[in-house]
PDB file of N, CA and C in Angstrom:
ATOM      1  N   MET A 492     -47.182  -6.152  37.101  1.00  0.00           N
ATOM      2  CA  MET A 492     -46.356  -5.213  36.843  1.00  0.00           C
ATOM      3  C   MET A 492     -44.995  -6.303  36.871  1.00  0.00           C
ATOM      4  N   ASP A 493     -44.813  -7.202  37.321  1.00  0.00           N
ATOM      5  CA  ASP A 493     -43.767  -8.276  37.010  1.00  0.00           C
ATOM      6  C   ASP A 493     -43.618  -8.782  35.822  1.00  0.00           C
ATOM      7  N   SER A 494     -44.838  -8.681  35.772  1.00  0.00           N
ATOM      8  CA  SER A 494     -45.565  -9.903  34.476  1.00  0.00           C
ATOM      9  C   SER A 494     -44.821  -9.091  32.998  1.00  0.00           C
ATOM     10  N   ALA A 495     -45.499  -7.696  33.014  1.00  0.00           N
ATOM     11  CA  ALA A 495     -45.346  -7.159  32.121  1.00  0.00           C
ATOM     12  C   ALA A 495     -43.751  -6.558  31.658  1.00  0.00           C
ATOM     13  N   ALA A 496     -43.046  -6.283  32.755  1.00  0.00           N
ATOM     14  CA  ALA A 496     -41.648  -6.354  32.836  1.00  0.00           C
ATOM     15  C   ALA A 496     -40.782  -7.411  32.250  1.00  0.00           C
ATOM     16  N   TYR A 497     -41.472  -8.624  32.687  1.00  0.00           N
ATOM     17  CA  TYR A 497     -40.969  -9.816  32.301  1.00  0.00           C
ATOM     18  C   TYR A 497     -41.282 -10.417  30.865  1.00  0.00           C
ATOM     19  N   LYS A 498     -42.405 -10.012  30.002  1.00  0.00           N
ATOM     20  CA  LYS A 498     -42.925 -10.204  28.965  1.00  0.00           C
ATOM     21  C   LYS A 498     -41.655  -9.115  28.032  1.00  0.00           C
ATOM     22  N   LYS A 499     -41.390  -7.592  28.314  1.00  0.00           N
ATOM     23  CA  LYS A 499     -40.945  -6.771  27.913  1.00  0.00           C
ATOM     24  C   LYS A 499     -39.271  -7.829  27.841  1.00  0.00           C
ATOM     25  N   ARG A 500     -38.418  -7.982  28.860  1.00  0.00           N
ATOM     26  CA  ARG A 500     -37.287  -8.495  28.765  1.00  0.00           C
ATOM     27  C   ARG A 500     -37.387  -9.623  27.550  1.00  0.00           C
ATOM     28  N   GLU A 501     -38.319 -10.526  27.848  1.00  0.00           N
ATOM     29  CA  GLU A 501     -38.572 -11.812  26.712  1.00  0.00           C
ATOM     30  C   GLU A 501     -38.753 -10.978  25.048  1.00  0.00           C
ATOM     31  N   ILE A 502     -38.789  -9.816  25.014  1.00  0.00           N
ATOM     32  CA  ILE A 502     -39.248  -9.618  23.742  1.00  0.00           C
ATOM     33  C   ILE A 502     -37.630  -8.881  23.320  1.00  0.00           C
ATOM     34  N   GLN A 503     -37.169  -8.250  24.469  1.00  0.00           N
ATOM     35  CA  GLN A 503     -35.642  -7.595  24.313  1.00  0.00           C
ATOM     36  C   GLN A 503     -34.927  -8.765  23.843  1.00  0.00           C
ATOM     37  N   LYS A 504     -34.707  -9.806  24.318  1.00  0.00           N
ATOM     38  CA  LYS A 504     -34.015 -10.762  24.027  1.00  0.00           C
ATOM     39  C   LYS A 504     -34.027 -11.794  23.078  1.00  0.00           C
ATOM     40  N   GLN A 505     -35.591 -11.608  22.745  1.00  0.00           N
ATOM     41  CA  GLN A 505     -35.713 -12.386  21.374  1.00  0.00           C
ATOM     42  C   GLN A 505     -35.194 -11.455  20.052  1.00  0.00           C
ATOM     43  N   GLU A 506     -35.164 -10.231  19.933  1.00  0.00           N
ATOM     44  CA  GLU A 506     -34.969  -8.879  19.209  1.00  0.00           C
ATOM     45  C   GLU A 506     -33.253  -9.194  19.074  1.00  0.00           C
ATOM     46  N   GLU A 507     -32.462  -9.473  20.585  1.00  0.00           N
ATOM     47  CA  GLU A 507     -31.398  -9.697  20.143  1.00  0.00           C
ATOM     48  C   GLU A 507     -30.900 -10.525  19.671  1.00  0.00           C
ATOM     49  N   MET A 508     -31.463 -11.805  20.048  1.00  0.00           N
ATOM     50  CA  MET A 508     -30.989 -13.199  19.327  1.00  0.00           C
ATOM     51  C   MET A 508     -31.406 -12.973  17.794  1.00  0.00           C
ATOM     52  N   LYS A 509     -32.361 -12.449  17.307  1.00  0.00           N
ATOM     53  CA  LYS A 509     -32.607 -12.125  16.066  1.00  0.00           C
ATOM     54  C   LYS A 509     -31.374 -11.483  15.354  1.00  0.00           C
ATOM     55  N   SER A 510     -31.002  -9.968  16.138  1.00  0.00           N
ATOM     56  CA  SER A 510     -29.755  -9.480  15.295  1.00  0.00           C
ATOM     57  C   SER A 510     -28.462 -10.114  15.478  1.00  0.00           C
ATOM     58  N   LEU A 511     -28.108 -11.020  16.344  1.00  0.00           N
ATOM     59  CA  LEU A 511     -27.082 -11.510  16.574  1.00  0.00           C
ATOM     60  C   LEU A 511     -27.127 -12.858  15.581  1.00  0.00           C
ATOM     61  N   SER A 512     -28.227 -12.873  15.250  1.00  0.00           N
ATOM     62  CA  SER A 512     -28.375 -14.385  14.308  1.00  0.00           C
ATOM     63  C   SER A 512     -28.246 -13.785  12.755  1.00  0.00           C
ATOM     64  N   ALA A 513     -28.753 -12.256  12.215  1.00  0.00           N
ATOM     65  CA  ALA A 513     -28.593 -11.802  11.151  1.00  0.00           C
ATOM     66  C   ALA A 513     -27.000 -11.449  10.940  1.00  0.00           C
ATOM     67  N   GLU A 514     -26.503 -11.027  12.225  1.00  0.00           N
ATOM     68  CA  GLU A 514     -25.108 -10.319  12.199  1.00  0.00           C
ATOM     69  C   GLU A 514     -24.173 -11.940  11.445  1.00  0.00           C
ATOM     70  N   ALA A 515     -24.215 -12.725  12.426  1.00  0.00           N
ATOM     71  CA  ALA A 515     -23.941 -14.071  11.934  1.00  0.00           C
ATOM     72  C   ALA A 515     -23.917 -14.585  10.502  1.00  0.00           C
ATOM     73  N   LYS A 516     -25.355 -14.199  10.009  1.00  0.00           N
ATOM     74  CA  LYS A 516     -25.344 -14.749   8.811  1.00  0.00           C
ATOM     75  C   LYS A 516     -24.665 -13.931   7.591  1.00  0.00           C
ATOM     76  N   ARG A 517     -24.696 -12.585   8.323  1.00  0.00           N
ATOM     77  CA  ARG A 517     -23.916 -11.648   7.324  1.00  0.00           C
ATOM     78  C   ARG A 517     -22.523 -11.859   7.134  1.00  0.00           C
ATOM     79  N   LYS A 518     -21.893 -12.400   8.248  1.00  0.00           N
ATOM     80  CA  LYS A 518     -20.631 -12.536   8.730  1.00  0.00           C
ATOM     81  C   LYS A 518     -20.316 -14.001   7.797  1.00  0.00           C
ATOM     82  N   GLY A 519     -21.131 -14.538   7.693  1.00  0.00           N
ATOM     83  CA  GLY A 519     -21.156 -15.995   7.066  1.00  0.00           C
ATOM     84  C   GLY A 519     -20.770 -15.645   5.561  1.00  0.00           C
ATOM     85  N   ILE A 520     -21.734 -14.697   4.953  1.00  0.00           N
ATOM     86  CA  ILE A 520     -22.047 -14.698   3.477  1.00  0.00           C
ATOM     87  C   ILE A 520     -20.672 -13.854   3.185  1.00  0.00           C
ATOM     88  N   GLU A 521     -20.222 -12.687   4.301  1.00  0.00           N
ATOM     89  CA  GLU A 521     -19.076 -11.996   3.985  1.00  0.00           C
ATOM     90  C   GLU A 521     -17.809 -13.133   3.805  1.00  0.00           C
ATOM     91  N   GLU A 522     -17.318 -13.930   4.499  1.00  0.00           N
ATOM     92  CA  GLU A 522     -16.729 -14.867   4.522  1.00  0.00           C
ATOM     93  C   GLU A 522     -16.801 -15.950   3.253  1.00  0.00           C
ATOM     94  N   LYS A 523     -17.704 -16.427   2.844  1.00  0.00           N
ATOM     95  CA  LYS A 523     -17.624 -17.474   1.880  1.00  0.00           C
ATOM     96  C   LYS A 523     -17.578 -16.141   0.544  1.00  0.00           C
ATOM     97  N   GLU A 524     -18.130 -15.352   0.537  1.00  0.00           N
ATOM     98  CA  GLU A 524     -17.729 -13.877  -0.404  1.00  0.00           C
ATOM     99  C   GLU A 524     -16.282 -13.825  -0.895  1.00  0.00           C
ATOM    100  N   GLU A 525     -15.504 -13.692   0.077  1.00  0.00           N
ATOM    101  CA  GLU A 525     -14.109 -13.426   0.605  1.00  0.00           C
ATOM    102  C   GLU A 525     -13.546 -14.703  -0.121  1.00  0.00           C
ATOM    103  N   GLU A 526     -13.742 -15.973   0.590  1.00  0.00           N
ATOM    104  CA  GLU A 526     -12.926 -17.388  -0.152  1.00  0.00           C
ATOM    105  C   GLU A 526     -13.086 -17.144  -1.474  1.00  0.00           C
ATOM    106  N   ALA A 527     -14.368 -16.902  -1.937  1.00  0.00           N
ATOM    107  CA  ALA A 527     -14.572 -16.962  -3.457  1.00  0.00           C
ATOM    108  C   ALA A 527     -13.868 -16.195  -4.391  1.00  0.00           C
ATOM    109  N   ARG A 528     -13.589 -15.411  -3.651  1.00  0.00           N
ATOM    110  CA  ARG A 528     -12.598 -14.011  -4.507  1.00  0.00           C
ATOM    111  C   ARG A 528     -11.466 -14.473  -4.506  1.00  0.00           C
ATOM    112  N   GLU A 529     -11.004 -15.173  -2.929  1.00  0.00           N
ATOM    113  CA  GLU A 529      -9.437 -15.856  -3.012  1.00  0.00           C
ATOM    114  C   GLU A 529      -9.084 -16.683  -3.790  1.00  0.00           C
ATOM    115  N   SER A 530     -10.219 -17.618  -4.088  1.00  0.00           N
ATOM    116  CA  SER A 530     -10.073 -18.823  -5.047  1.00  0.00           C
ATOM    117  C   SER A 530     -10.273 -18.354  -6.640  1.00  0.00           C
ATOM    118  N   ALA A 531     -11.085 -17.210  -6.984  1.00  0.00           N
ATOM    119  CA  ALA A 531     -10.701 -16.744  -8.053  1.00  0.00           C
ATOM    120  C   ALA A 531      -9.502 -16.438  -8.364  1.00  0.00           C
ATOM    121  N   GLU A 532      -8.881 -15.565  -7.605  1.00  0.00           N
ATOM    122  CA  GLU A 532      -7.354 -14.824  -7.889  1.00  0.00           C
ATOM    123  C   GLU A 532      -6.576 -15.701  -7.612  1.00  0.00           C
ATOM    124  N   ARG A 533      -6.553 -16.935  -7.014  1.00  0.00           N
ATOM    125  CA  ARG A 533      -5.541 -18.276  -6.912  1.00  0.00           C
ATOM    126  C   ARG A 533      -5.559 -18.624  -8.387  1.00  0.00           C
ATOM    127  N   GLN A 534      -6.739 -18.794  -9.083  1.00  0.00           N
ATOM    128  CA  GLN A 534      -7.260 -19.830 -10.064  1.00  0.00           C
ATOM    129  C   GLN A 534      -6.444 -18.679 -11.495  1.00  0.00           C
ATOM    130  N   ALA A 535      -6.675 -17.480 -11.033  1.00  0.00           N
ATOM    131  CA  ALA A 535      -6.326 -16.609 -12.291  1.00  0.00           C
ATOM    132  C   ALA A 535      -4.779 -16.484 -12.188  1.00  0.00           C
ATOM    133  N   ALA A 536      -4.285 -16.163 -11.270  1.00  0.00           N
ATOM    134  CA  ALA A 536      -2.674 -16.641 -11.184  1.00  0.00           C
ATOM    135  C   ALA A 536      -2.237 -18.099 -11.716  1.00  0.00           C
ATOM    136  N   GLU A 537      -2.653 -18.965 -11.252  1.00  0.00           N
ATOM    137  CA  GLU A 537      -2.657 -20.819 -11.797  1.00  0.00           C
ATOM    138  C   GLU A 537      -2.654 -20.310 -13.482  1.00  0.00           C
ATOM    139  N   ARG A 538      -3.697 -19.680 -13.999  1.00  0.00           N
ATOM    140  CA  ARG A 538      -3.858 -19.586 -15.417  1.00  0.00           C
ATOM    141  C   ARG A 538      -2.645 -18.859 -16.170  1.00  0.00           C
ATOM    142  N   GLU A 539      -2.105 -17.733 -15.242  1.00  0.00           N
ATOM    143  CA  GLU A 539      -0.964 -17.090 -15.756  1.00  0.00           C
ATOM    144  C   GLU A 539       0.303 -17.906 -16.023  1.00  0.00           C
ATOM    145  N   ARG A 540       0.342 -18.761 -14.890  1.00  0.00           N
ATOM    146  CA  ARG A 540       1.665 -19.475 -14.980  1.00  0.00           C
ATOM    147  C   ARG A 540       1.784 -20.564 -15.884  1.00  0.00           C
ATOM    148  N   GLU A 541       0.461 -21.071 -16.139  1.00  0.00           N
ATOM    149  CA  GLU A 541       0.222 -22.376 -16.661  1.00  0.00           C
ATOM    150  C   GLU A 541       1.273 -22.433 -18.257  1.00  0.00           C
ATOM    151  N   PRO A 542       1.190 -21.050 -18.929  1.00  0.00           N
ATOM    152  CA  PRO A 542       1.651 -21.078 -20.292  1.00  0.00           C
ATOM    153  C   PRO A 542       3.475 -21.162 -20.037  1.00  0.00           C
ATOM    154  N   ALA A 543       3.991 -20.417 -18.978  1.00  0.00           N
ATOM    155  CA  ALA A 543       5.462 -20.867 -19.155  1.00  0.00           C
ATOM    156  C   ALA A 543       5.852 -22.257 -18.578  1.00  0.00           C
ATOM    157  N   ARG A 544       4.950 -22.889 -17.726  1.00  0.00           N
ATOM    158  CA  ARG A 544       5.177 -24.231 -17.318  1.00  0.00           C
ATOM    159  C   ARG A 544       5.101 -25.199 -18.370  1.00  0.00           C
ATOM    160  N   ALA A 545       3.971 -25.064 -19.625  1.00  0.00           N
ATOM    161  CA  ALA A 545       4.328 -25.799 -20.364  1.00  0.00           C
ATOM    162  C   ALA A 545       5.133 -25.175 -21.559  1.00  0.00           C
ATOM    163  N   LYS A 546       5.482 -24.043 -21.546  1.00  0.00           N
ATOM    164  CA  LYS A 546       6.780 -23.780 -22.111  1.00  0.00           C
ATOM    165  C   LYS A 546       8.107 -24.713 -21.669  1.00  0.00           C
ATOM    166  N   ARG A 547       8.378 -24.681 -20.355  1.00  0.00           N
ATOM    167  CA  ARG A 547       9.614 -25.517 -19.759  1.00  0.00           C
ATOM    168  C   ARG A 547       9.077 -26.869 -20.202  1.00  0.00           C
ATOM    169  N   ARG A 548       8.348 -27.158 -19.923  1.00  0.00           N
ATOM    170  CA  ARG A 548       7.816 -28.865 -20.361  1.00  0.00           C
ATOM    171  C   ARG A 548       8.162 -29.041 -21.741  1.00  0.00           C
ATOM    172  N   HIS A 549       7.835 -28.243 -22.488  1.00  0.00           N
ATOM    173  CA  HIS A 549       8.133 -28.203 -23.674  1.00  0.00           C
ATOM    174  C   HIS A 549       9.965 -28.586 -24.643  1.00  0.00           C
ATOM    175  N   PHE A 550      10.474 -27.643 -23.566  1.00  0.00           N
ATOM    176  CA  PHE A 550      12.170 -27.716 -24.055  1.00  0.00           C
ATOM    177  C   PHE A 550      12.719 -28.960 -23.217  1.00  0.00           C
ATOM    178  N   LEU A 551      11.730 -29.330 -21.815  1.00  0.00           N
ATOM    179  CA  LEU A 551      12.314 -30.481 -21.349  1.00  0.00           C
ATOM    180  C   LEU A 551      12.312 -31.541 -22.204  1.00  0.00           C
ATOM    181  N   LEU A 552      11.184 -31.819 -22.723  1.00  0.00           N
ATOM    182  CA  LEU A 552      11.003 -32.936 -23.486  1.00  0.00           C
ATOM    183  C   LEU A 552      11.788 -32.798 -24.661  1.00  0.00           C
ATOM    184  N   THR A 553      11.954 -31.667 -25.439  1.00  0.00           N
ATOM    185  CA  THR A 553      12.471 -31.473 -26.513  1.00  0.00           C
ATOM    186  C   THR A 553      14.065 -31.952 -26.022  1.00  0.00           C
ATOM    187  N   ASP A 554      14.772 -31.459 -24.940  1.00  0.00           N
ATOM    188  CA  ASP A 554      15.978 -31.915 -24.434  1.00  0.00           C
ATOM    189  C   ASP A 554      15.991 -33.388 -24.260  1.00  0.00           C
ATOM    190  N   LEU A 555      15.424 -33.803 -23.796  1.00  0.00           N
ATOM    191  CA  LEU A 555      15.081 -35.145 -23.841  1.00  0.00           C
ATOM    192  C   LEU A 555      15.006 -35.832 -24.904  1.00  0.00           C
ATOM    193  N   GLY A 556      14.279 -35.329 -26.027  1.00  0.00           N
ATOM    194  CA  GLY A 556      14.195 -36.177 -27.172  1.00  0.00           C
ATOM    195  C   GLY A 556      15.435 -36.085 -28.333  1.00  0.00           C
ATOM    196  N   LYS A 557      16.376 -35.171 -27.900  1.00  0.00           N
ATOM    197  CA  LYS A 557      17.691 -34.843 -28.257  1.00  0.00           C
ATOM    198  C   LYS A 557      18.447 -35.824 -27.653  1.00  0.00           C
ATOM    199  N   ASP A 558      18.409 -36.190 -26.751  1.00  0.00           N
ATOM    200  CA  ASP A 558      19.317 -36.779 -25.876  1.00  0.00           C
ATOM    201  C   ASP A 558      19.006 -38.213 -26.254  1.00  0.00           C
ATOM    202  N   LEU A 559      17.659 -38.526 -26.695  1.00  0.00           N
ATOM    203  CA  LEU A 559      17.471 -39.721 -26.892  1.00  0.00           C
ATOM    204  C   LEU A 559      17.860 -40.122 -28.499  1.00  0.00           C
ATOM    205  N   MET A 560      17.795 -39.452 -28.956  1.00  0.00           N
ATOM    206  CA  MET A 560      18.444 -39.303 -30.428  1.00  0.00           C
ATOM    207  C   MET A 560      19.784 -39.466 -30.582  1.00  0.00           C
ATOM    208  N   LEU A 561      20.527 -38.860 -29.506  1.00  0.00           N
ATOM    209  CA  LEU A 561      21.994 -38.921 -29.594  1.00  0.00           C
ATOM    210  C   LEU A 561      22.402 -40.128 -29.408  1.00  0.00           C
ATOM    211  N   HIS A 562      21.872 -40.629 -28.246  1.00  0.00           N
ATOM    212  CA  HIS A 562      22.001 -42.173 -27.270  1.00  0.00           C
ATOM    213  C   HIS A 562      21.745 -43.268 -28.699  1.00  0.00           C
ATOM    214  N   MET A 563      20.604 -43.184 -29.446  1.00  0.00           N
ATOM    215  CA  MET A 563      20.357 -44.165 -30.448  1.00  0.00           C
ATOM    216  C   MET A 563      21.288 -44.280 -31.656  1.00  0.00           C
ATOM    217  N   LEU A 564      21.781 -43.029 -32.140  1.00  0.00           N
ATOM    218  CA  LEU A 564      22.754 -42.736 -33.231  1.00  0.00           C
ATOM    219  C   LEU A 564      23.864 -43.532 -32.194  1.00  0.00           C
ATOM    220  N   GLN A 565      24.520 -43.138 -31.325  1.00  0.00           N
ATOM    221  CA  GLN A 565      25.642 -43.673 -30.612  1.00  0.00           C
ATOM    222  C   GLN A 565      25.702 -44.961 -30.521  1.00  0.00           C
ATOM    223  N   VAL A 566      24.298 -45.949 -30.158  1.00  0.00           N
ATOM    224  CA  VAL A 566      23.958 -47.423 -30.144  1.00  0.00           C
ATOM    225  C   VAL A 566      24.242 -47.948 -31.559  1.00  0.00           C
ATOM    226  N   SER A 567      23.711 -46.993 -32.433  1.00  0.00           N
ATOM    227  CA  SER A 567      23.992 -47.712 -34.066  1.00  0.00           C
ATOM    228  C   SER A 567      25.046 -47.375 -34.439  1.00  0.00           C
ATOM    229  N   ALA A 568      25.705 -46.643 -34.041  1.00  0.00           N
ATOM    230  CA  ALA A 568      27.141 -46.484 -34.461  1.00  0.00           C
ATOM    231  C   ALA A 568      28.059 -47.604 -34.191  1.00  0.00           C
ATOM    232  N   ALA A 569      28.006 -47.797 -32.948  1.00  0.00           N
ATOM    233  CA  ALA A 569      28.583 -48.793 -31.793  1.00  0.00           C
ATOM    234  C   ALA A 569      28.377 -50.044 -32.702  1.00  0.00           C
ATOM    235  N   VAL A 570      26.912 -50.564 -33.041  1.00  0.00           N
ATOM    236  CA  VAL A 570      26.558 -51.900 -33.224  1.00  0.00           C
ATOM    237  C   VAL A 570      27.408 -52.111 -34.980  1.00  0.00           C
ATOM    238  N   ILE A 571      27.342 -50.771 -35.869  1.00  0.00           N
ATOM    239  CA  ILE A 571      28.125 -50.841 -37.207  1.00  0.00           C
ATOM    240  C   ILE A 571      29.097 -50.982 -37.162  1.00  0.00           C
TER     241      ILE A 571
END
């Protein structure tokens, strides 16, 4: 009798461990999916911001180019 009850408890423990393991795997998969989704959202937002950054860089470089040309003209005028 004790032997049958012991075996039954062992089987229940094993089934419980299997269900806990399956639940942990499921949670791990869900977490990975959530991380992948968040990463994709961040990348999409980054791609949306990139044209604005490129435009700012273009204007910044244009302003620097204008300043450089003005400086070169002033230097050449001073030399002449």
